[in-house]
Amino acid sequence: MELRPETRAVHLPQPEITGSRPITVPIYQTSGFVFDDPAVFADAMGRPDGSFVYGRLANPTVRSLETAVSGLEGGVAALATGSGMGAINCVLLGLLGPGDHLVSQKAIYGGTAAMINELVHRFGITVTYVPEDDPEALRAAVRPETKLVYLETLANPALQVADLPGMCAVARELGIVSVVDNTFATPLLCRPIEHGADIVVHSTTKYLSGHTDVVGGLAVFADDALYRKVWHFSVELGATPDPFAAWLTLRGLQTLHLRMERHCSNARYLVSRLAAHPAVSAVHWPGLPSHPSYELAGKLLPDFGGVFSFELAGGRAAGEKFMAAVRLALLAPSLGGVETLVMHPATTSHRSLSPEELTRHGIGEGTIRVAVGIEHPEDLWADLEQALS
Ligand SMILES: *Cc1c(COP(=O)(O)O)cnc(C)c1O
């Protein structure tokens, strides 16, 4: 058939690749896929593991990321989303309904805390908060309508460590789905599924992508039925990531282990210097014997990550002065990138919390949160030290 230019411009020739394949994962920047067989087309619409059909359901670049992280976490499948909150909401909204009860640890990511408040105030879901390391408190909080337990491996900004084996064992015994946000630990420091978790969620915006250039999220499932349930909901919700974002994340993932080594060793060095500084009244990092989670962290984690916080003896005024004085460290939200970022939670990430909620999260007026990058540790200490004086 002789086609006109307008038509030929629409029907581009497909690249043919035979006898070899790309070393890296290509970006499949397409919203949909074409079929030769109508039966295969029909089958692909209803399940996550049929042929690729439409970008909101699945995409080959995105699938590579899902398979890679699922493998690292020891899950059976994963669902990538456009943000960490997208993954968390697919799980919470996909599994909870009106009248259900949720048990959450006390200190959780601010966006998750805000979402749980929405669930309570608008959707008739109830919540009980328990300490992250108290399986008996969890057992006591469970009711017949309890559906889900929500934990974080390492909580922001005081770095409490959840007793994953203890908490997940109680959840499993009582038939409740356990969800663990493993963003701060990454699968290199902790694989919650090995400790009994049913679902692991990530903000891939942070360490997994690692270069402060992409927003993304991911949920990993220990169980295929849970995966399918949440996948169906995610398709309806539309929390899909863009293939390019998935590609950037895959690219970051390849160096995760190298970056994490440096994040951890930089944190270890800086917390030891800060702990000895007269302007600092406390340092929170689970690798320090003074941290309440020190013993549990030693059992659960080979190292303790690149995020820590410290208290300035001078309170809020000292916190504001410190933030104005740092030069190398950047005043910015987020974490997990190669650059060191500092923030003052009381005036930024946690500003909407009441004084009681601030205390629940372990935040004071003079708390500084540091997400250490991969720079040379002496350069970082020189900056923090000049800002402290
Ligand atoms: C950043 C973060 C989230 C939210 O992820 P986004 O990608 O910003 O949506 C959730 N949990 C933790 C622990 C985080 O640090």
mmCIF file of C-alpha atoms and ligand atoms in Angstrom:
data_model
loop_
_atom_site.group_PDB
_atom_site.id
_atom_site.type_symbol
_atom_site.label_atom_id
_atom_site.label_comp_id
_atom_site.label_asym_id
_atom_site.label_seq_id
_atom_site.Cartn_x
_atom_site.Cartn_y
_atom_site.Cartn_z
ATOM 1 C CA MET A 1 0.000 0.000 0.000
ATOM 2 C CA GLU A 2 1.421 3.384 -1.060
ATOM 3 C CA LEU A 3 1.088 5.669 1.969
ATOM 4 C CA ARG A 4 1.009 9.434 2.119
ATOM 5 C CA PRO A 5 3.695 11.300 4.100
ATOM 6 C CA GLU A 6 1.258 12.144 6.930
ATOM 7 C CA THR A 7 0.587 8.455 7.382
ATOM 8 C CA ARG A 8 4.229 7.438 7.025
ATOM 9 C CA ALA A 9 5.193 10.009 9.677
ATOM 10 C CA VAL A 10 2.783 8.288 12.037
ATOM 11 C CA HIS A 11 3.847 4.702 11.288
ATOM 12 C CA LEU A 12 7.592 4.800 12.013
ATOM 13 C CA PRO A 13 9.653 1.711 11.217
ATOM 14 C CA GLN A 14 10.506 -0.400 14.257
ATOM 15 C CA PRO A 15 14.184 -0.922 15.075
ATOM 16 C CA GLU A 16 15.206 -4.532 14.413
ATOM 17 C CA ILE A 17 17.734 -6.045 16.796
ATOM 18 C CA THR A 18 18.922 -9.538 15.970
ATOM 19 C CA GLY A 19 21.862 -11.558 17.226
ATOM 20 C CA SER A 20 22.704 -9.215 20.105
ATOM 21 C CA ARG A 21 21.025 -7.175 22.806
ATOM 22 C CA PRO A 22 21.737 -3.912 24.638
ATOM 23 C CA ILE A 23 24.027 -4.037 27.678
ATOM 24 C CA THR A 24 21.939 -1.524 29.596
ATOM 25 C CA VAL A 25 18.174 -1.504 29.926
ATOM 26 C CA PRO A 26 16.648 0.647 27.148
ATOM 27 C CA ILE A 27 14.073 3.305 27.935
ATOM 28 C CA TYR A 28 10.801 2.025 26.492
ATOM 29 C CA GLN A 29 9.278 5.483 26.160
ATOM 30 C CA THR A 30 5.944 4.238 24.860
ATOM 31 C CA SER A 31 2.507 4.462 26.419
ATOM 32 C CA GLY A 32 1.235 1.267 24.810
ATOM 33 C CA PHE A 33 1.998 -1.900 22.841
ATOM 34 C CA VAL A 34 0.544 -3.428 19.673
ATOM 35 C CA PHE A 35 -0.670 -7.002 19.268
ATOM 36 C CA ASP A 36 -0.865 -9.441 16.374
ATOM 37 C CA ASP A 37 -3.208 -11.741 18.257
ATOM 38 C CA PRO A 38 -6.484 -10.364 19.719
ATOM 39 C CA ALA A 39 -6.600 -13.175 22.298
ATOM 40 C CA VAL A 40 -3.188 -12.180 23.681
ATOM 41 C CA PHE A 41 -4.382 -8.558 23.780
ATOM 42 C CA ALA A 42 -7.473 -9.492 25.786
ATOM 43 C CA ASP A 43 -5.455 -11.614 28.207
ATOM 44 C CA ALA A 44 -2.906 -8.840 28.845
ATOM 45 C CA MET A 45 -5.518 -6.437 30.258
ATOM 46 C CA GLY A 46 -6.331 -8.454 33.345
ATOM 47 C CA ARG A 47 -3.066 -9.439 35.002
ATOM 48 C CA PRO A 48 0.376 -8.049 35.815
ATOM 49 C CA ASP A 49 2.319 -10.877 34.168
ATOM 50 C CA GLY A 50 0.682 -11.028 30.734
ATOM 51 C CA SER A 51 2.117 -9.267 27.679
ATOM 52 C CA PHE A 52 2.875 -5.558 27.993
ATOM 53 C CA VAL A 53 -0.242 -3.688 26.907
ATOM 54 C CA TYR A 54 -0.559 -0.182 28.367
ATOM 55 C CA GLY A 55 1.878 1.968 30.327
ATOM 56 C CA ARG A 56 -0.332 2.346 33.378
ATOM 57 C CA LEU A 57 -0.320 -1.447 33.782
ATOM 58 C CA ALA A 58 3.324 -2.224 33.031
ATOM 59 C CA ASN A 59 6.346 -1.113 31.010
ATOM 60 C CA PRO A 60 9.521 -3.114 30.213
ATOM 61 C CA THR A 61 11.913 -0.492 31.688
ATOM 62 C CA VAL A 62 9.786 -0.208 34.806
ATOM 63 C CA ARG A 63 9.548 -4.006 35.000
ATOM 64 C CA SER A 64 13.350 -4.268 34.990
ATOM 65 C CA LEU A 65 13.455 -1.993 38.026
ATOM 66 C CA GLU A 66 10.703 -3.976 39.761
ATOM 67 C CA THR A 67 12.485 -7.267 39.106
ATOM 68 C CA ALA A 68 15.846 -5.871 40.245
ATOM 69 C CA VAL A 69 14.621 -4.468 43.567
ATOM 70 C CA SER A 70 12.331 -7.428 44.231
ATOM 71 C CA GLY A 71 15.382 -9.658 43.820
ATOM 72 C CA LEU A 72 17.480 -7.533 46.197
ATOM 73 C CA GLU A 73 14.721 -7.567 48.823
ATOM 74 C CA GLY A 74 13.973 -11.279 48.436
ATOM 75 C CA GLY A 75 10.365 -10.741 47.332
ATOM 76 C CA VAL A 76 8.254 -12.530 44.716
ATOM 77 C CA ALA A 77 7.265 -9.351 42.827
ATOM 78 C CA ALA A 78 7.382 -5.575 43.054
ATOM 79 C CA LEU A 79 5.271 -2.628 41.984
ATOM 80 C CA ALA A 80 7.049 0.600 40.993
ATOM 81 C CA THR A 81 5.236 3.917 41.398
ATOM 82 C CA GLY A 82 5.726 7.589 40.617
ATOM 83 C CA SER A 83 6.813 8.403 44.186
ATOM 84 C CA GLY A 84 7.400 6.777 47.547
ATOM 85 C CA MET A 85 4.047 8.111 48.742
ATOM 86 C CA GLY A 86 2.493 6.528 45.631
ATOM 87 C CA ALA A 87 3.771 3.125 46.748
ATOM 88 C CA ILE A 88 2.708 3.656 50.362
ATOM 89 C CA ASN A 89 -0.768 4.797 49.289
ATOM 90 C CA CYS A 90 -1.225 1.891 46.861
ATOM 91 C CA VAL A 91 -0.538 -0.431 49.785
ATOM 92 C CA LEU A 92 -2.625 1.416 52.415
ATOM 93 C CA LEU A 93 -5.600 2.216 50.150
ATOM 94 C CA GLY A 94 -5.347 -1.093 48.309
ATOM 95 C CA LEU A 95 -5.577 -3.146 51.497
ATOM 96 C CA LEU A 96 -7.639 -1.036 53.941
ATOM 97 C CA GLY A 97 -11.351 -0.219 53.862
ATOM 98 C CA PRO A 98 -13.868 1.621 56.064
ATOM 99 C CA GLY A 99 -14.010 0.179 59.583
ATOM 100 C CA ASP A 100 -10.573 -1.393 59.383
ATOM 101 C CA HIS A 101 -7.965 -0.812 62.071
ATOM 102 C CA LEU A 102 -4.276 -0.152 61.513
ATOM 103 C CA VAL A 103 -1.419 -0.346 64.016
ATOM 104 C CA SER A 104 1.532 1.912 63.274
ATOM 105 C CA GLN A 105 4.770 2.587 65.020
ATOM 106 C CA LYS A 106 4.879 6.043 66.605
ATOM 107 C CA ALA A 107 7.639 7.741 64.607
ATOM 108 C CA ILE A 108 6.915 7.530 60.886
ATOM 109 C CA TYR A 109 7.667 9.568 57.767
ATOM 110 C CA GLY A 110 5.720 12.859 57.770
ATOM 111 C CA GLY A 111 3.864 12.156 54.519
ATOM 112 C CA THR A 112 2.775 8.742 55.775
ATOM 113 C CA ALA A 113 1.640 10.248 59.094
ATOM 114 C CA ALA A 114 -0.415 12.851 57.199
ATOM 115 C CA MET A 115 -1.968 10.115 55.021
ATOM 116 C CA ILE A 116 -2.908 8.031 58.053
ATOM 117 C CA ASN A 117 -4.629 11.136 59.478
ATOM 118 C CA GLU A 118 -6.613 11.364 56.207
ATOM 119 C CA LEU A 119 -7.596 7.705 56.458
ATOM 120 C CA VAL A 120 -8.821 8.305 59.990
ATOM 121 C CA HIS A 121 -10.705 11.543 59.362
ATOM 122 C CA ARG A 122 -12.175 10.849 55.920
ATOM 123 C CA PHE A 123 -12.372 7.089 55.453
ATOM 124 C CA GLY A 124 -13.462 5.697 58.810
ATOM 125 C CA ILE A 125 -10.260 3.800 59.493
ATOM 126 C CA THR A 126 -8.866 3.728 63.026
ATOM 127 C CA VAL A 127 -5.229 3.708 64.114
ATOM 128 C CA THR A 128 -3.286 2.797 67.246
ATOM 129 C CA TYR A 129 0.329 3.913 67.665
ATOM 130 C CA VAL A 130 2.773 1.611 69.441
ATOM 131 C CA PRO A 131 6.540 1.759 70.016
ATOM 132 C CA GLU A 132 8.495 0.278 67.097
ATOM 133 C CA ASP A 133 10.271 -2.235 69.328
ATOM 134 C CA ASP A 134 7.451 -3.577 71.515
ATOM 135 C CA PRO A 135 5.811 -6.747 70.107
ATOM 136 C CA GLU A 136 3.663 -7.135 73.234
ATOM 137 C CA ALA A 137 2.271 -3.602 72.796
ATOM 138 C CA LEU A 138 1.428 -4.578 69.215
ATOM 139 C CA ARG A 139 -0.317 -7.748 70.417
ATOM 140 C CA ALA A 140 -2.327 -5.724 72.941
ATOM 141 C CA ALA A 141 -3.341 -3.174 70.279
ATOM 142 C CA VAL A 142 -4.694 -5.754 67.816
ATOM 143 C CA ARG A 143 -8.476 -6.018 67.438
ATOM 144 C CA PRO A 144 -10.658 -8.287 65.285
ATOM 145 C CA GLU A 145 -10.750 -5.567 62.592
ATOM 146 C CA THR A 146 -6.969 -4.965 62.571
ATOM 147 C CA LYS A 147 -5.688 -5.474 59.021
ATOM 148 C CA LEU A 148 -2.246 -3.945 58.849
ATOM 149 C CA VAL A 149 0.878 -3.172 60.883
ATOM 150 C CA TYR A 150 3.073 -0.320 59.641
ATOM 151 C CA LEU A 151 6.792 -0.113 60.535
ATOM 152 C CA GLU A 152 9.972 1.649 59.396
ATOM 153 C CA THR A 153 13.356 -0.074 59.594
ATOM 154 C CA LEU A 154 15.028 3.218 60.561
ATOM 155 C CA ALA A 155 12.805 6.165 61.508
ATOM 156 C CA ASN A 156 13.422 9.842 60.794
ATOM 157 C CA PRO A 157 15.078 11.834 62.354
ATOM 158 C CA ALA A 158 15.960 10.065 65.632
ATOM 159 C CA LEU A 159 16.818 6.781 63.847
ATOM 160 C CA GLN A 160 14.835 4.413 66.048
ATOM 161 C CA VAL A 161 15.229 0.820 64.806
ATOM 162 C CA ALA A 162 12.080 -1.306 64.528
ATOM 163 C CA ASP A 163 12.166 -4.771 66.066
ATOM 164 C CA LEU A 164 11.264 -6.338 62.720
ATOM 165 C CA PRO A 165 11.584 -10.017 63.767
ATOM 166 C CA GLY A 166 9.523 -9.476 66.942
ATOM 167 C CA MET A 167 6.850 -7.223 65.430
ATOM 168 C CA CYS A 168 6.458 -9.214 62.179
ATOM 169 C CA ALA A 169 6.191 -12.491 64.120
ATOM 170 C CA VAL A 170 3.230 -11.150 66.127
ATOM 171 C CA ALA A 171 1.610 -9.804 62.938
ATOM 172 C CA ARG A 172 2.016 -13.163 61.185
ATOM 173 C CA GLU A 173 0.703 -15.098 64.188
ATOM 174 C CA LEU A 174 -2.416 -12.911 64.289
ATOM 175 C CA GLY A 175 -2.945 -12.943 60.505
ATOM 176 C CA ILE A 176 -2.186 -9.239 59.975
ATOM 177 C CA VAL A 177 -0.259 -7.889 56.983
ATOM 178 C CA SER A 178 3.033 -6.246 57.994
ATOM 179 C CA VAL A 179 4.384 -3.361 55.908
ATOM 180 C CA VAL A 180 7.920 -2.032 56.404
ATOM 181 C CA ASP A 181 9.289 1.219 54.958
ATOM 182 C CA ASN A 182 12.909 0.265 54.245
ATOM 183 C CA THR A 183 13.928 3.549 52.572
ATOM 184 C CA PHE A 184 16.622 4.527 55.093
ATOM 185 C CA ALA A 185 18.217 1.070 55.322
ATOM 186 C CA THR A 186 18.014 -0.098 51.683
ATOM 187 C CA PRO A 187 18.116 -3.855 50.945
ATOM 188 C CA LEU A 188 21.881 -3.739 51.474
ATOM 189 C CA LEU A 189 21.536 -3.090 55.207
ATOM 190 C CA CYS A 190 18.228 -4.855 55.834
ATOM 191 C CA ARG A 191 15.835 -7.139 53.986
ATOM 192 C CA PRO A 192 12.621 -7.002 56.051
ATOM 193 C CA ILE A 193 11.052 -9.965 54.203
ATOM 194 C CA GLU A 194 13.804 -12.169 55.733
ATOM 195 C CA HIS A 195 12.532 -10.978 59.126
ATOM 196 C CA GLY A 196 8.909 -11.893 58.361
ATOM 197 C CA ALA A 197 7.547 -8.751 56.659
ATOM 198 C CA ASP A 198 4.829 -9.176 54.003
ATOM 199 C CA ILE A 199 5.410 -5.933 52.094
ATOM 200 C CA VAL A 200 8.423 -3.613 51.867
ATOM 201 C CA VAL A 201 7.971 -0.047 50.619
ATOM 202 C CA HIS A 202 10.639 2.350 49.355
ATOM 203 C CA SER A 203 11.006 5.911 48.328
ATOM 204 C CA THR A 204 13.401 5.188 45.452
ATOM 205 C CA THR A 205 13.873 8.971 45.356
ATOM 206 C CA LYS A 206 16.448 8.402 48.101
ATOM 207 C CA TYR A 207 19.315 5.869 48.185
ATOM 208 C CA LEU A 208 18.120 3.488 45.463
ATOM 209 C CA SER A 209 18.320 6.141 42.740
ATOM 210 C CA GLY A 210 20.927 8.019 44.754
ATOM 211 C CA HIS A 211 21.585 11.119 42.657
ATOM 212 C CA THR A 212 18.860 13.566 43.679
ATOM 213 C CA ASP A 213 17.479 13.609 40.141
ATOM 214 C CA VAL A 214 14.335 11.487 40.257
ATOM 215 C CA VAL A 215 11.205 10.916 42.348
ATOM 216 C CA GLY A 216 9.957 7.357 42.590
ATOM 217 C CA GLY A 217 8.651 4.610 44.814
ATOM 218 C CA LEU A 218 8.323 0.878 44.958
ATOM 219 C CA ALA A 219 6.527 -1.828 46.939
ATOM 220 C CA VAL A 220 7.986 -5.345 47.167
ATOM 221 C CA PHE A 221 5.771 -8.300 48.064
ATOM 222 C CA ALA A 222 6.604 -11.551 49.850
ATOM 223 C CA ASP A 223 3.324 -13.027 48.632
ATOM 224 C CA ASP A 224 1.891 -13.223 45.110
ATOM 225 C CA ALA A 225 -1.771 -12.818 46.123
ATOM 226 C CA LEU A 226 -1.018 -9.576 48.000
ATOM 227 C CA TYR A 227 0.967 -8.339 44.993
ATOM 228 C CA ARG A 228 -1.927 -8.980 42.599
ATOM 229 C CA LYS A 229 -4.415 -7.274 44.887
ATOM 230 C CA VAL A 230 -2.283 -4.134 45.243
ATOM 231 C CA TRP A 231 -1.339 -4.188 41.530
ATOM 232 C CA HIS A 232 -5.016 -4.142 40.493
ATOM 233 C CA PHE A 233 -5.624 -1.210 42.808
ATOM 234 C CA SER A 234 -2.530 0.627 41.536
ATOM 235 C CA VAL A 235 -3.776 0.336 37.950
ATOM 236 C CA GLU A 236 -7.029 1.992 39.016
ATOM 237 C CA LEU A 237 -5.259 4.619 41.112
ATOM 238 C CA GLY A 238 -2.731 5.486 38.399
ATOM 239 C CA ALA A 239 0.410 5.809 40.518
ATOM 240 C CA THR A 240 2.523 4.720 37.528
ATOM 241 C CA PRO A 241 6.155 5.850 37.182
ATOM 242 C CA ASP A 242 7.546 7.240 33.945
ATOM 243 C CA PRO A 243 9.955 4.883 32.115
ATOM 244 C CA PHE A 244 12.708 7.526 32.204
ATOM 245 C CA ALA A 245 12.405 7.826 35.991
ATOM 246 C CA ALA A 246 12.640 4.035 36.239
ATOM 247 C CA TRP A 247 15.701 4.098 33.997
ATOM 248 C CA LEU A 248 17.450 6.726 36.159
ATOM 249 C CA THR A 249 16.676 4.616 39.204
ATOM 250 C CA LEU A 250 18.102 1.482 37.557
ATOM 251 C CA ARG A 251 21.229 3.434 36.730
ATOM 252 C CA GLY A 252 21.585 4.535 40.363
ATOM 253 C CA LEU A 253 20.899 1.048 41.669
ATOM 254 C CA GLN A 254 24.052 -0.266 39.998
ATOM 255 C CA THR A 255 26.258 1.748 42.380
ATOM 256 C CA LEU A 256 24.093 1.471 45.494
ATOM 257 C CA HIS A 257 26.541 -0.779 47.329
ATOM 258 C CA LEU A 258 29.498 1.551 46.734
ATOM 259 C CA ARG A 259 27.539 4.614 47.769
ATOM 260 C CA MET A 260 26.103 2.980 50.888
ATOM 261 C CA GLU A 261 29.580 2.018 52.126
ATOM 262 C CA ARG A 262 30.650 5.639 51.913
ATOM 263 C CA HIS A 263 27.384 7.037 53.360
ATOM 264 C CA CYS A 264 27.793 4.739 56.366
ATOM 265 C CA SER A 265 31.491 5.406 56.938
ATOM 266 C CA ASN A 266 30.997 9.169 56.561
ATOM 267 C CA ALA A 267 28.153 9.054 59.094
ATOM 268 C CA ARG A 268 30.293 7.027 61.506
ATOM 269 C CA TYR A 269 33.093 9.597 61.284
ATOM 270 C CA LEU A 270 30.882 12.682 61.649
ATOM 271 C CA VAL A 271 28.830 11.357 64.579
ATOM 272 C CA SER A 272 32.034 10.573 66.496
ATOM 273 C CA ARG A 273 33.309 14.131 65.952
ATOM 274 C CA LEU A 274 29.932 15.707 66.790
ATOM 275 C CA ALA A 275 29.520 13.657 69.965
ATOM 276 C CA ALA A 276 32.766 15.175 71.271
ATOM 277 C CA HIS A 277 31.814 18.793 70.416
ATOM 278 C CA PRO A 278 30.766 21.081 73.319
ATOM 279 C CA ALA A 279 27.938 22.783 71.339
ATOM 280 C CA VAL A 280 26.252 19.401 70.747
ATOM 281 C CA SER A 281 24.155 17.936 73.575
ATOM 282 C CA ALA A 282 23.167 14.637 71.890
ATOM 283 C CA VAL A 283 23.780 12.674 68.675
ATOM 284 C CA HIS A 284 21.266 10.156 67.300
ATOM 285 C CA TRP A 285 22.661 7.332 65.171
ATOM 286 C CA PRO A 286 22.024 3.668 66.022
ATOM 287 C CA GLY A 287 25.731 2.839 65.727
ATOM 288 C CA LEU A 288 26.410 4.861 68.901
ATOM 289 C CA PRO A 289 26.211 2.995 72.248
ATOM 290 C CA SER A 290 24.195 5.963 73.638
ATOM 291 C CA HIS A 291 21.344 5.325 71.119
ATOM 292 C CA PRO A 292 18.270 3.541 72.567
ATOM 293 C CA SER A 293 18.243 1.130 69.581
ATOM 294 C CA TYR A 294 21.987 0.350 69.733
ATOM 295 C CA GLU A 295 21.607 -3.282 70.845
ATOM 296 C CA LEU A 296 18.762 -4.099 68.429
ATOM 297 C CA ALA A 297 20.565 -2.309 65.580
ATOM 298 C CA GLY A 298 23.666 -4.434 66.210
ATOM 299 C CA LYS A 299 21.593 -7.608 65.782
ATOM 300 C CA LEU A 300 19.619 -6.444 62.761
ATOM 301 C CA LEU A 301 21.945 -4.266 60.679
ATOM 302 C CA PRO A 302 25.543 -4.660 59.461
ATOM 303 C CA ASP A 303 25.853 -0.845 59.382
ATOM 304 C CA PHE A 304 23.570 2.048 60.235
ATOM 305 C CA GLY A 305 23.064 4.227 57.196
ATOM 306 C CA GLY A 306 23.884 7.779 56.220
ATOM 307 C CA VAL A 307 21.224 9.706 58.128
ATOM 308 C CA PHE A 308 21.759 10.989 61.646
ATOM 309 C CA SER A 309 20.574 13.875 63.775
ATOM 310 C CA PHE A 310 22.014 15.874 66.629
ATOM 311 C CA GLU A 311 20.808 18.310 69.251
ATOM 312 C CA LEU A 312 22.291 21.755 69.627
ATOM 313 C CA ALA A 313 22.631 22.727 73.279
ATOM 314 C CA GLY A 314 21.457 26.245 72.307
ATOM 315 C CA GLY A 315 17.970 25.096 71.151
ATOM 316 C CA ARG A 316 15.995 26.712 68.310
ATOM 317 C CA ALA A 317 18.174 29.859 68.082
ATOM 318 C CA ALA A 318 21.314 27.719 67.769
ATOM 319 C CA GLY A 319 19.542 25.562 65.163
ATOM 320 C CA GLU A 320 18.662 28.571 63.020
ATOM 321 C CA LYS A 321 22.208 29.979 63.353
ATOM 322 C CA PHE A 322 23.744 26.641 62.382
ATOM 323 C CA MET A 323 21.555 26.398 59.283
ATOM 324 C CA ALA A 324 22.631 29.882 58.201
ATOM 325 C CA ALA A 325 26.324 29.073 58.697
ATOM 326 C CA VAL A 326 26.844 25.785 56.803
ATOM 327 C CA ARG A 327 28.562 26.242 53.420
ATOM 328 C CA LEU A 328 29.369 22.854 51.862
ATOM 329 C CA ALA A 329 26.354 20.964 53.198
ATOM 330 C CA LEU A 330 23.216 22.018 51.350
ATOM 331 C CA LEU A 331 20.033 23.270 53.032
ATOM 332 C CA ALA A 332 17.597 20.920 51.407
ATOM 333 C CA PRO A 333 14.960 18.274 52.076
ATOM 334 C CA SER A 334 15.300 14.634 51.086
ATOM 335 C CA LEU A 335 18.228 12.280 51.604
ATOM 336 C CA GLY A 336 20.098 9.455 49.941
ATOM 337 C CA GLY A 337 21.860 11.496 47.252
ATOM 338 C CA VAL A 338 25.602 11.916 46.794
ATOM 339 C CA GLU A 339 25.535 15.453 48.285
ATOM 340 C CA THR A 340 25.331 16.098 52.033
ATOM 341 C CA LEU A 341 22.040 17.784 52.987
ATOM 342 C CA VAL A 342 21.089 19.369 56.303
ATOM 343 C CA MET A 343 17.734 20.439 57.652
ATOM 344 C CA HIS A 344 16.076 21.754 60.805
ATOM 345 C CA PRO A 345 12.968 19.548 61.184
ATOM 346 C CA ALA A 346 11.151 21.814 63.681
ATOM 347 C CA THR A 347 10.918 24.610 61.072
ATOM 348 C CA THR A 348 10.666 22.480 57.891
ATOM 349 C CA SER A 349 9.711 18.803 57.469
ATOM 350 C CA HIS A 350 7.862 18.520 60.795
ATOM 351 C CA ARG A 351 6.603 22.122 61.140
ATOM 352 C CA SER A 352 2.938 21.037 61.019
ATOM 353 C CA LEU A 353 3.280 18.703 64.020
ATOM 354 C CA SER A 354 2.018 19.709 67.457
ATOM 355 C CA PRO A 355 4.572 19.868 70.314
ATOM 356 C CA GLU A 356 3.363 16.428 71.523
ATOM 357 C CA GLU A 357 3.729 14.946 68.037
ATOM 358 C CA LEU A 358 7.223 16.455 67.772
ATOM 359 C CA THR A 359 8.175 14.698 71.004
ATOM 360 C CA ARG A 360 6.622 11.455 69.700
ATOM 361 C CA HIS A 361 8.953 11.699 66.706
ATOM 362 C CA GLY A 362 11.954 12.440 68.913
ATOM 363 C CA ILE A 363 12.409 15.977 67.590
ATOM 364 C CA GLY A 364 13.511 18.961 69.659
ATOM 365 C CA GLU A 365 13.745 22.693 68.847
ATOM 366 C CA GLY A 366 17.494 22.386 68.268
ATOM 367 C CA THR A 367 17.496 19.114 66.308
ATOM 368 C CA ILE A 368 19.529 19.144 63.074
ATOM 369 C CA ARG A 369 19.033 16.262 60.628
ATOM 370 C CA VAL A 370 21.984 15.382 58.407
ATOM 371 C CA ALA A 371 21.737 13.175 55.323
ATOM 372 C CA VAL A 372 25.406 12.623 54.693
ATOM 373 C CA GLY A 373 26.648 12.310 51.112
ATOM 374 C CA ILE A 374 29.712 10.625 49.680
ATOM 375 C CA GLU A 375 32.144 13.575 49.888
ATOM 376 C CA HIS A 376 35.470 13.340 51.749
ATOM 377 C CA PRO A 377 34.685 13.118 55.483
ATOM 378 C CA GLU A 378 37.295 15.721 56.501
ATOM 379 C CA ASP A 379 35.764 18.337 54.189
ATOM 380 C CA LEU A 380 32.350 17.650 55.688
ATOM 381 C CA TRP A 381 33.638 17.887 59.246
ATOM 382 C CA ALA A 382 35.454 21.154 58.485
ATOM 383 C CA ASP A 383 32.116 22.601 57.326
ATOM 384 C CA LEU A 384 30.057 21.346 60.272
ATOM 385 C CA GLU A 385 32.749 22.460 62.742
ATOM 386 C CA GLN A 386 32.903 26.014 61.383
ATOM 387 C CA ALA A 387 29.096 26.197 61.445
ATOM 388 C CA LEU A 388 29.044 25.033 65.076
ATOM 389 C CA SER A 389 31.433 27.749 66.191
HETATM 390 C C1 LIG B 1 10.943 10.352 51.239
HETATM 391 C C2 LIG B 1 10.299 9.273 51.999
HETATM 392 C C3 LIG B 1 9.017 8.813 51.684
HETATM 393 C C4 LIG B 1 8.179 9.444 50.587
HETATM 394 O O1 LIG B 1 8.774 9.250 49.357
HETATM 395 P P1 LIG B 1 8.554 10.248 48.108
HETATM 396 O O2 LIG B 1 9.382 9.636 47.056
HETATM 397 O O3 LIG B 1 8.998 11.606 48.548
HETATM 398 O O4 LIG B 1 7.099 10.231 47.813
HETATM 399 C C5 LIG B 1 8.507 7.763 52.418
HETATM 400 N N1 LIG B 1 9.193 7.204 53.429
HETATM 401 C C6 LIG B 1 10.417 7.624 53.768
HETATM 402 C C7 LIG B 1 11.122 6.970 54.889
HETATM 403 C C8 LIG B 1 11.016 8.663 53.071
HETATM 404 O O5 LIG B 1 12.234 9.100 53.424
#
